[in-house]
Each structure stands twice: as C-alpha cells, then as structure tokens.
Amino acid sequence: MTKWYMQIVPFALLMIPGSLFALEPQSSYELLSEELKQMQDDDFANPGMATVDRGRELFQKPGFNGKSCASCHGDDGEKLDPERIAAYPIYDEEHGPVTLQSRINQCYAYHQEEFPLLYDADELIALETFVRHRARGEKMNVDVSGPMREHYEAGKEIFHTRIGQRDMACVHCHETYAGQRLRGQILNQAQINGFPIYRVTDGNIMSLHEKFIGCYGTLRAMPYEPGSQEYIDLEVYMSARGNGLPIETPGVRQ
Ligand code: HEC
Ligand code: HEC
C-alpha cells in the first residue's frame, strides 16, 4: 500500500519554485533537433543569415546627413567591440537602461540625423541582427550592479508573476518545468542569447520583444508594446540571467 507521504512528497517538490535553485544557464540550442543545430551552425544553410546581409546593407546605406553606420564603425562594423555588444543592455544616466536596439536607433537619429524608427521596425531588427552577429561567440556579460539593479529586479518580478487566463508565470515553463515536454516540444529556459531568431515554421526573423508578445499570447495575457519599459526590464533581467552563454545570433528555431 502507498503511504500518504509518497503522494505528498513528489507534489511538494514540484511546488518548490525553480528560483530557489541556482539556475545553470543552458542555451536553447542544446535542445534543438540535430537538423536544426546543423542549420544554425552552417552559415550557408542558416536562413537568418539573409537578415544579417540585409542588416549589412542598411549599415552601409547613407543617412540624411550622408553618413552611414559604416562611416563611423567600419565597413563591416569591425570597429565595434564584440565585448561591448555582449554587455548590452547597458545603463546610461540620460536614458536609463539602453538595449542594443535602442542604442542603434539613437545612433540612427543622432548621428545620421534621421527620424528615430519605431521599436522593432524591420530595419532596426535587421541592423540589430547584423550587429549582434558580429559578436557571435562572445559571452553575454551584462552588469546589473548600481542603478541597473532596480530594472533587473523589476524584470525578475515580471518573470515570476502569474499572468493571463492560464494564471502562469514565465518561471513555471522556463525553470520549474524546463527540460520537460509540452505538446511535443521540450521546454527551454527561455535564454535569449540567440536573438533575433529565425523561425522555420513562420519563415521569418523574430525579435526578442516579439517573442515576449508570443508568450503573453500563449498565456492569454494582455501583451505590452515592443520597447515598453516592462519588456526592457525583462530584457535586462533575462540577459543577466544568461550571463556566460555565448551569443548565437541568428539562432534557428522550430
Ligand atoms: C557619426 C558617427 C556615428 C554614426 C554615423 C553611427 N554611430 Fe554608432 N556610435 C557612435 C559613437 C560615438 C558611439 C558611442 C561609443 C561609445 O560610447 O564609446 C556609438 C555607439 C554605437 C553602438 C554601441 C557600441 C558601444 O560601444 O556601446 C552601436 C551598436 C552602434 N553605435 C551602432 C550604430 C549603427 C547600427 C549605426 C547606423 C544606424 C551607427 N551606429 C551610426 C558613432 C556613430
Ligand atoms: C505555458 C508555458 C510557457 C510559459 C508560461 C511561457 N512560455 Fe516562453 N516559451 C514556451 C514555449 C513552448 C517556447 C518554445 C517554443 C516557441 O518558441 O514557440 C517558449 C519560448 C520562449 C522564448 C524563446 C527561447 C528560445 O531560445 O527560442 C522566450 C524568450 C520566452 N519563451 C519568454 C517567455 C516569457 C518572458 C514568459 C513570461 C511572460 C514566457 N516565455 C512564458 C512556453 C511558455
């Protein structure tokens, strides 16, 4: 006969929030099928490389004042420091937390005298994919000490708060149940070192904030806008949570 505690103990273990364990960051790459791994690894097969190329074209295109990104950062962006790219989001006194995409938009508006683009505009996603790809292999290294700390904590809070009609939090699928199967898919840790990613099913590149919106949809919760403070804070938290993982942009996903 089964004793009462044999039923209670496994259940109680499930209730321990994942956050009590130190999370060993694991790239979603590790959970891909062999076929998708090969596709991501081979620049000629990785469909995300088309977005890198489009980003490079935009990088070399003159803005309103005749200057291109390349005028200041080198034809192929070789003057950009990969370590610096891997440190984004960074904190800046004037703007608070600045994501890599916001920094690119700042350069676009300020140094090329263009009207700033909307967050997640196609051009910005392409430029971000190009710039991040330049730092491929560099380990994510986001500093969340000092004034950045409060944004890290705000993002962490969002990650752990139940939302939507499903009344679930990000942490449930991406830590508590990470590694388990949900409708034929293995749940990953939602690490973001491969973003922007190429989605084979949609045949499209997807930005990080678009993915956030997707997961809010899965939870039947009201999403925030791309570039909202909530998503920026989430990006700060989730980047630092993955510190040490190599940048893989453009990642390939089902
Ligand atoms: C007129 C020169 C100029 C142009 C044009 C320009 N930038 Fe910049 N960019 C800068 C300067 C200056 C910085 C700040 C470097 C620093 O803080 O040390 C910077 C910073 C950056 C950074 C962050 C790197 C870091 O060190 O923090 C990225 C990424 C970037 N630019 C991308 C772009 C892109 C993409 C474009 C085109 C849309 C562009 N820049 C256009 C001058 C320029
Ligand atoms: C019901 C389970 C579930 C919850 C809760 C959930 N997600 Fe996801 N998430 C998934 C699944 C399944 C995938 C992978 C499949 C896909 O990308 O469509 C995924 C993928 C992701 C990825 C992409 C990781 C990669 O490497 O491709 C990110 C980022 C992400 N989720 C963020 C979030 C955030 C932020 C929240 C909370 C707002 C959240 N998720 C809540 C199920 C969930």
Short mmCIF file of C-alpha atoms and ligand atoms in Angstrom, two decimals:
data_model
loop_
_atom_site.label_atom_id
_atom_site.label_comp_id
_atom_site.label_asym_id
_atom_site.label_seq_id
_atom_site.Cartn_x
_atom_site.Cartn_y
_atom_site.Cartn_z
CA MET A 1 0.00 0.00 0.00
CA THR A 2 1.25 3.51 -0.75
CA LYS A 3 1.77 5.65 2.29
CA TRP A 4 0.27 9.13 2.35
CA TYR A 5 3.66 10.84 2.16
CA MET A 6 4.57 9.02 -1.04
CA GLN A 7 1.86 11.02 -2.73
CA ILE A 8 2.56 14.29 -0.95
CA VAL A 9 6.35 14.43 -1.28
CA PRO A 10 6.65 14.48 -5.12
CA PHE A 11 3.87 17.05 -5.22
CA ALA A 12 5.60 19.21 -2.59
CA LEU A 13 8.85 19.04 -4.58
CA LEU A 14 7.05 20.34 -7.66
CA MET A 15 5.83 23.31 -5.66
CA ILE A 16 9.34 24.48 -4.78
CA PRO A 17 9.85 27.44 -7.07
CA GLY A 18 12.67 26.94 -9.56
CA SER A 19 14.24 30.16 -8.36
CA LEU A 20 15.35 28.51 -5.12
CA PHE A 21 17.90 26.54 -7.11
CA ALA A 22 20.78 28.38 -8.70
CA LEU A 23 19.95 28.09 -12.39
CA GLU A 24 22.73 26.71 -14.54
CA PRO A 25 22.13 28.62 -17.78
CA GLN A 26 21.57 26.38 -20.79
CA SER A 27 21.28 27.66 -24.35
CA SER A 28 18.09 26.61 -26.15
CA TYR A 29 20.47 25.37 -28.84
CA GLU A 30 21.18 22.30 -26.69
CA LEU A 31 17.55 21.19 -27.05
CA LEU A 32 17.30 21.63 -30.82
CA SER A 33 16.99 18.64 -33.14
CA GLU A 34 20.22 17.63 -34.92
CA GLU A 35 18.77 19.03 -38.12
CA LEU A 36 18.14 22.50 -36.64
CA LYS A 37 21.54 22.54 -34.93
CA GLN A 38 23.23 21.91 -38.26
CA MET A 39 21.13 24.55 -39.93
CA GLN A 40 22.08 27.13 -37.28
CA ASP A 41 25.78 26.23 -37.42
CA ASP A 42 26.14 26.40 -41.19
CA ASP A 43 26.16 29.99 -42.46
CA PHE A 44 25.11 28.81 -45.92
CA ALA A 45 22.12 26.89 -44.56
CA ASN A 46 21.07 29.30 -41.78
CA PRO A 47 18.16 31.33 -43.22
CA GLY A 48 18.78 34.02 -40.57
CA MET A 49 21.93 34.97 -42.46
CA ALA A 50 19.74 36.70 -45.08
CA THR A 51 18.73 39.16 -42.34
CA VAL A 52 22.39 39.63 -41.38
CA ASP A 53 23.08 40.53 -45.02
CA ARG A 54 20.14 42.91 -45.14
CA GLY A 55 21.43 44.49 -41.91
CA ARG A 56 24.86 44.92 -43.51
CA GLU A 57 23.30 46.73 -46.49
CA LEU A 58 21.47 49.12 -44.17
CA PHE A 59 24.67 49.55 -42.17
CA GLN A 60 26.39 50.85 -45.29
CA LYS A 61 23.50 53.00 -46.50
CA PRO A 62 23.99 56.77 -46.09
CA GLY A 63 21.52 58.57 -43.83
CA PHE A 64 20.05 62.07 -44.17
CA ASN A 65 23.41 63.74 -43.48
CA GLY A 66 25.29 61.44 -45.85
CA LYS A 67 26.88 59.40 -43.07
CA SER A 68 26.33 55.67 -42.76
CA CYS A 69 26.86 53.46 -39.74
CA ALA A 70 29.89 52.18 -41.64
CA SER A 71 31.39 55.71 -41.81
CA CYS A 72 31.97 55.56 -38.07
CA HIS A 73 32.04 51.85 -37.22
CA GLY A 74 33.88 50.38 -40.24
CA ASP A 75 32.54 48.87 -43.47
CA ASP A 76 31.72 45.56 -41.87
CA GLY A 77 31.29 47.01 -38.36
CA GLU A 78 34.82 45.87 -37.49
CA LYS A 79 35.35 48.91 -35.25
CA LEU A 80 32.51 47.80 -32.95
CA ASP A 81 33.81 45.96 -29.90
CA PRO A 82 32.19 42.48 -29.52
CA GLU A 83 32.69 42.58 -25.74
CA ARG A 84 30.77 45.83 -25.60
CA ILE A 85 27.92 44.36 -27.68
CA ALA A 86 27.72 41.40 -25.30
CA ALA A 87 27.39 43.84 -22.38
CA TYR A 88 24.04 45.24 -23.60
CA PRO A 89 21.62 46.35 -22.15
CA ILE A 90 23.82 48.98 -20.53
CA TYR A 91 22.87 51.77 -18.14
CA ASP A 92 23.13 55.35 -19.28
CA GLU A 93 22.41 58.31 -16.98
CA GLU A 94 20.27 60.11 -19.53
CA HIS A 95 18.14 57.20 -20.80
CA GLY A 96 18.29 54.56 -18.05
CA PRO A 97 18.63 51.01 -19.39
CA VAL A 98 19.51 51.05 -23.10
CA THR A 99 19.01 47.90 -25.17
CA LEU A 100 21.24 47.26 -28.16
CA GLN A 101 18.34 48.08 -30.45
CA SER A 102 17.68 51.42 -28.70
CA ARG A 103 21.37 52.27 -28.96
CA ILE A 104 21.28 51.61 -32.71
CA ASN A 105 18.19 53.79 -33.02
CA GLN A 106 19.96 56.56 -31.08
CA CYS A 107 22.88 56.45 -33.50
CA TYR A 108 20.46 56.43 -36.43
CA ALA A 109 18.64 59.53 -35.18
CA TYR A 110 21.55 61.46 -33.68
CA HIS A 111 24.49 60.58 -35.90
CA GLN A 112 22.59 60.23 -39.19
CA GLU A 113 20.01 62.95 -38.49
CA GLU A 114 17.10 60.67 -39.32
CA PHE A 115 13.73 60.42 -37.59
CA PRO A 116 14.03 57.66 -34.98
CA LEU A 117 12.37 54.40 -36.05
CA LEU A 118 9.68 52.64 -34.06
CA TYR A 119 10.93 49.90 -31.74
CA ASP A 120 11.12 46.61 -33.66
CA ALA A 121 10.84 48.30 -37.05
CA ASP A 122 12.11 45.83 -39.70
CA GLU A 123 15.20 47.96 -40.36
CA LEU A 124 16.12 48.03 -36.66
CA ILE A 125 15.68 44.26 -36.30
CA ALA A 126 17.93 43.75 -39.35
CA LEU A 127 20.57 46.16 -38.02
CA GLU A 128 20.42 44.52 -34.59
CA THR A 129 20.80 41.06 -36.15
CA PHE A 130 23.84 42.26 -38.10
CA VAL A 131 25.45 43.94 -35.07
CA ARG A 132 24.82 41.01 -32.69
CA HIS A 133 26.05 38.54 -35.25
CA ARG A 134 29.36 40.44 -35.21
CA ALA A 135 29.66 39.39 -31.56
CA ARG A 136 28.82 35.72 -32.16
CA GLY A 137 30.69 33.50 -29.71
CA GLU A 138 31.23 36.36 -27.26
CA LYS A 139 29.86 35.57 -23.80
CA MET A 140 26.92 37.60 -22.55
CA ASN A 141 28.15 39.80 -19.75
CA VAL A 142 25.54 42.26 -18.51
CA ASP A 143 26.34 44.35 -15.45
CA VAL A 144 23.31 44.77 -13.20
CA SER A 145 25.03 46.46 -10.28
CA GLY A 146 24.39 50.11 -9.39
CA PRO A 147 21.32 51.85 -10.82
CA MET A 148 20.67 48.92 -13.21
CA ARG A 149 19.79 46.73 -10.23
CA GLU A 150 16.27 48.09 -9.87
CA HIS A 151 15.50 47.27 -13.53
CA TYR A 152 16.88 43.76 -13.06
CA GLU A 153 14.61 43.33 -10.04
CA ALA A 154 11.60 44.72 -11.92
CA GLY A 155 12.22 42.26 -14.78
CA LYS A 156 12.66 39.40 -12.33
CA GLU A 157 9.35 40.29 -10.72
CA ILE A 158 7.58 40.15 -14.11
CA PHE A 159 9.23 36.80 -14.84
CA HIS A 160 7.86 35.39 -11.59
CA THR A 161 4.35 36.90 -11.65
CA ARG A 162 1.36 34.81 -12.74
CA ILE A 163 -0.49 36.40 -15.64
CA GLY A 164 -3.34 35.81 -18.06
CA GLN A 165 -6.19 33.36 -18.17
CA ARG A 166 -3.74 30.50 -17.68
CA ASP A 167 -2.56 32.07 -14.43
CA MET A 168 1.02 31.02 -15.06
CA ALA A 169 4.34 32.83 -14.83
CA CYS A 170 7.32 32.64 -17.19
CA VAL A 171 9.28 30.87 -14.45
CA HIS A 172 6.86 27.93 -14.44
CA CYS A 173 7.50 26.80 -18.01
CA HIS A 174 11.05 28.10 -18.32
CA GLU A 175 12.53 26.96 -15.00
CA THR A 176 10.21 24.73 -12.98
CA TYR A 177 9.25 22.58 -15.99
CA ALA A 178 12.26 23.34 -18.22
CA GLY A 179 13.51 20.14 -19.88
CA GLN A 180 10.02 18.58 -19.87
CA ARG A 181 7.76 18.13 -22.85
CA LEU A 182 4.82 20.35 -23.64
CA ARG A 183 2.79 19.35 -26.72
CA GLY A 184 5.74 17.63 -28.37
CA GLN A 185 8.21 20.43 -27.63
CA ILE A 186 10.87 20.38 -24.92
CA LEU A 187 10.55 23.48 -22.76
CA ASN A 188 13.74 25.53 -22.84
CA GLN A 189 14.99 28.04 -20.27
CA ALA A 190 13.98 30.98 -22.47
CA GLN A 191 17.59 32.10 -22.73
CA ILE A 192 17.94 34.95 -25.17
CA ASN A 193 21.50 34.54 -26.49
CA GLY A 194 20.26 33.52 -29.96
CA PHE A 195 18.03 36.56 -30.63
CA PRO A 196 16.87 37.78 -33.08
CA ILE A 197 16.00 34.20 -34.10
CA TYR A 198 14.86 32.67 -37.37
CA ARG A 199 11.65 30.65 -37.06
CA VAL A 200 11.43 27.85 -39.60
CA THR A 201 7.65 27.40 -39.20
CA ASP A 202 6.91 31.08 -39.91
CA GLY A 203 9.80 31.52 -42.33
CA ASN A 204 10.63 34.75 -40.57
CA ILE A 205 13.05 36.51 -38.27
CA MET A 206 11.70 37.26 -34.80
CA SER A 207 12.89 39.88 -32.33
CA LEU A 208 13.04 39.32 -28.60
CA HIS A 209 10.11 41.61 -27.80
CA GLU A 210 8.02 39.87 -30.48
CA LYS A 211 8.77 36.57 -28.72
CA PHE A 212 7.68 38.12 -25.41
CA ILE A 213 4.41 39.08 -27.09
CA GLY A 214 4.11 35.49 -28.37
CA CYS A 215 4.48 34.03 -24.87
CA TYR A 216 1.98 36.54 -23.47
CA GLY A 217 -0.38 35.22 -26.16
CA THR A 218 0.24 31.61 -25.07
CA LEU A 219 -0.75 32.67 -21.56
CA ARG A 220 -3.80 34.59 -22.84
CA ALA A 221 -2.44 37.73 -21.20
CA MET A 222 -2.51 41.32 -22.49
CA PRO A 223 0.90 41.94 -24.05
CA TYR A 224 2.90 45.15 -23.69
CA GLU A 225 4.21 47.14 -26.66
CA PRO A 226 7.64 46.34 -28.11
CA GLY A 227 10.13 48.69 -26.44
CA SER A 228 7.88 49.19 -23.38
CA GLN A 229 9.58 49.67 -20.02
CA GLU A 230 8.25 46.26 -18.93
CA TYR A 231 9.89 44.44 -21.85
CA ILE A 232 13.12 46.42 -21.45
CA ASP A 233 13.25 45.42 -17.77
CA LEU A 234 12.54 41.80 -18.77
CA GLU A 235 15.38 42.02 -21.29
CA VAL A 236 17.73 43.36 -18.59
CA TYR A 237 16.80 40.52 -16.23
CA MET A 238 16.84 37.77 -18.84
CA SER A 239 20.17 38.92 -20.31
CA ALA A 240 21.92 38.89 -16.93
CA ARG A 241 20.27 35.57 -16.07
CA GLY A 242 22.06 34.14 -19.12
CA ASN A 243 25.44 35.76 -18.43
CA GLY A 244 28.20 33.44 -19.62
CA LEU A 245 26.24 31.98 -22.56
CA PRO A 246 27.78 32.68 -25.97
CA ILE A 247 25.90 34.91 -28.41
CA GLU A 248 24.49 32.73 -31.22
CA THR A 249 22.64 35.27 -33.37
CA PRO A 250 20.92 34.36 -35.61
CA GLY A 251 19.57 31.33 -33.71
CA VAL A 252 17.33 28.91 -35.64
CA ARG A 253 14.12 27.63 -34.04
CA GLN A 254 11.21 25.43 -34.97
C1 HEC B 1 28.90 59.90 -36.75
C2 HEC B 1 29.36 58.64 -36.21
C3 HEC B 1 28.36 57.53 -35.97
C4 HEC B 1 27.40 57.03 -36.83
C5 HEC B 1 27.01 57.51 -38.20
C6 HEC B 1 26.82 55.91 -36.13
N1 HEC B 1 27.38 55.75 -34.91
FE1 HEC B 1 27.08 54.21 -33.63
N2 HEC B 1 28.22 55.12 -32.25
C7 HEC B 1 28.93 56.28 -32.45
C8 HEC B 1 29.51 56.69 -31.19
C9 HEC B 1 30.35 57.93 -30.94
C10 HEC B 1 29.14 55.70 -30.25
C11 HEC B 1 29.45 55.65 -28.76
C12 HEC B 1 30.69 54.92 -28.48
C13 HEC B 1 30.99 54.99 -27.02
O1 HEC B 1 30.09 55.21 -26.21
O2 HEC B 1 32.17 54.76 -26.68
C14 HEC B 1 28.35 54.72 -30.96
C15 HEC B 1 27.85 53.56 -30.39
C16 HEC B 1 27.24 52.55 -31.12
C17 HEC B 1 26.94 51.23 -30.60
C18 HEC B 1 27.21 50.74 -29.22
C19 HEC B 1 28.62 50.32 -29.05
C20 HEC B 1 29.17 50.74 -27.75
O3 HEC B 1 30.41 50.88 -27.70
O4 HEC B 1 28.42 50.93 -26.78
C21 HEC B 1 26.38 50.52 -31.61
C22 HEC B 1 25.90 49.08 -31.56
C23 HEC B 1 26.28 51.41 -32.74
N3 HEC B 1 26.84 52.62 -32.42
C24 HEC B 1 25.73 51.08 -33.95
C25 HEC B 1 25.49 52.01 -34.95
C26 HEC B 1 24.64 51.74 -36.09
C27 HEC B 1 23.94 50.42 -36.38
C28 HEC B 1 24.63 52.88 -36.83
C29 HEC B 1 23.83 53.17 -38.08
C30 HEC B 1 22.39 53.08 -37.93
C31 HEC B 1 25.51 53.84 -36.17
N4 HEC B 1 25.98 53.29 -35.02
C32 HEC B 1 25.82 55.09 -36.66
C33 HEC B 1 29.07 56.95 -33.63
C34 HEC B 1 28.31 56.73 -34.75
C1 HEC B 2 2.90 27.55 -20.90
C2 HEC B 2 4.33 27.55 -20.95
C3 HEC B 2 5.05 28.86 -21.18
C4 HEC B 2 5.06 29.97 -20.37
C5 HEC B 2 4.34 30.15 -19.05
C6 HEC B 2 5.94 30.92 -21.01
N1 HEC B 2 6.48 30.41 -22.14
FE1 HEC B 2 8.03 31.18 -23.21
N2 HEC B 2 8.04 29.55 -24.41
C7 HEC B 2 7.17 28.47 -24.31
C8 HEC B 2 7.46 27.52 -25.38
C9 HEC B 2 6.71 26.23 -25.65
C10 HEC B 2 8.57 28.06 -26.08
C11 HEC B 2 9.32 27.43 -27.27
C12 HEC B 2 8.52 27.33 -28.45
C13 HEC B 2 8.44 28.58 -29.23
O1 HEC B 2 9.42 29.35 -29.28
O2 HEC B 2 7.38 28.79 -29.83
C14 HEC B 2 8.89 29.32 -25.46
C15 HEC B 2 9.93 30.13 -25.87
C16 HEC B 2 10.32 31.31 -25.25
C17 HEC B 2 11.46 32.10 -25.62
C18 HEC B 2 12.44 31.78 -26.76
C19 HEC B 2 13.61 30.95 -26.32
C20 HEC B 2 14.41 30.47 -27.49
O3 HEC B 2 15.60 30.23 -27.33
O4 HEC B 2 13.88 30.32 -28.58
C21 HEC B 2 11.47 33.20 -24.81
C22 HEC B 2 12.48 34.32 -24.83
C23 HEC B 2 10.32 33.08 -23.93
N3 HEC B 2 9.66 31.91 -24.20
C24 HEC B 2 9.97 34.01 -22.99
C25 HEC B 2 8.89 33.87 -22.13
C26 HEC B 2 8.49 34.87 -21.17
C27 HEC B 2 9.17 36.23 -20.99
C28 HEC B 2 7.42 34.37 -20.48
C29 HEC B 2 6.60 35.05 -19.41
C30 HEC B 2 5.93 36.27 -19.84
C31 HEC B 2 7.15 33.04 -21.01
N4 HEC B 2 8.05 32.78 -22.01
C32 HEC B 2 6.18 32.19 -20.52
C33 HEC B 2 6.22 28.27 -23.34
C34 HEC B 2 5.96 29.15 -22.30
#
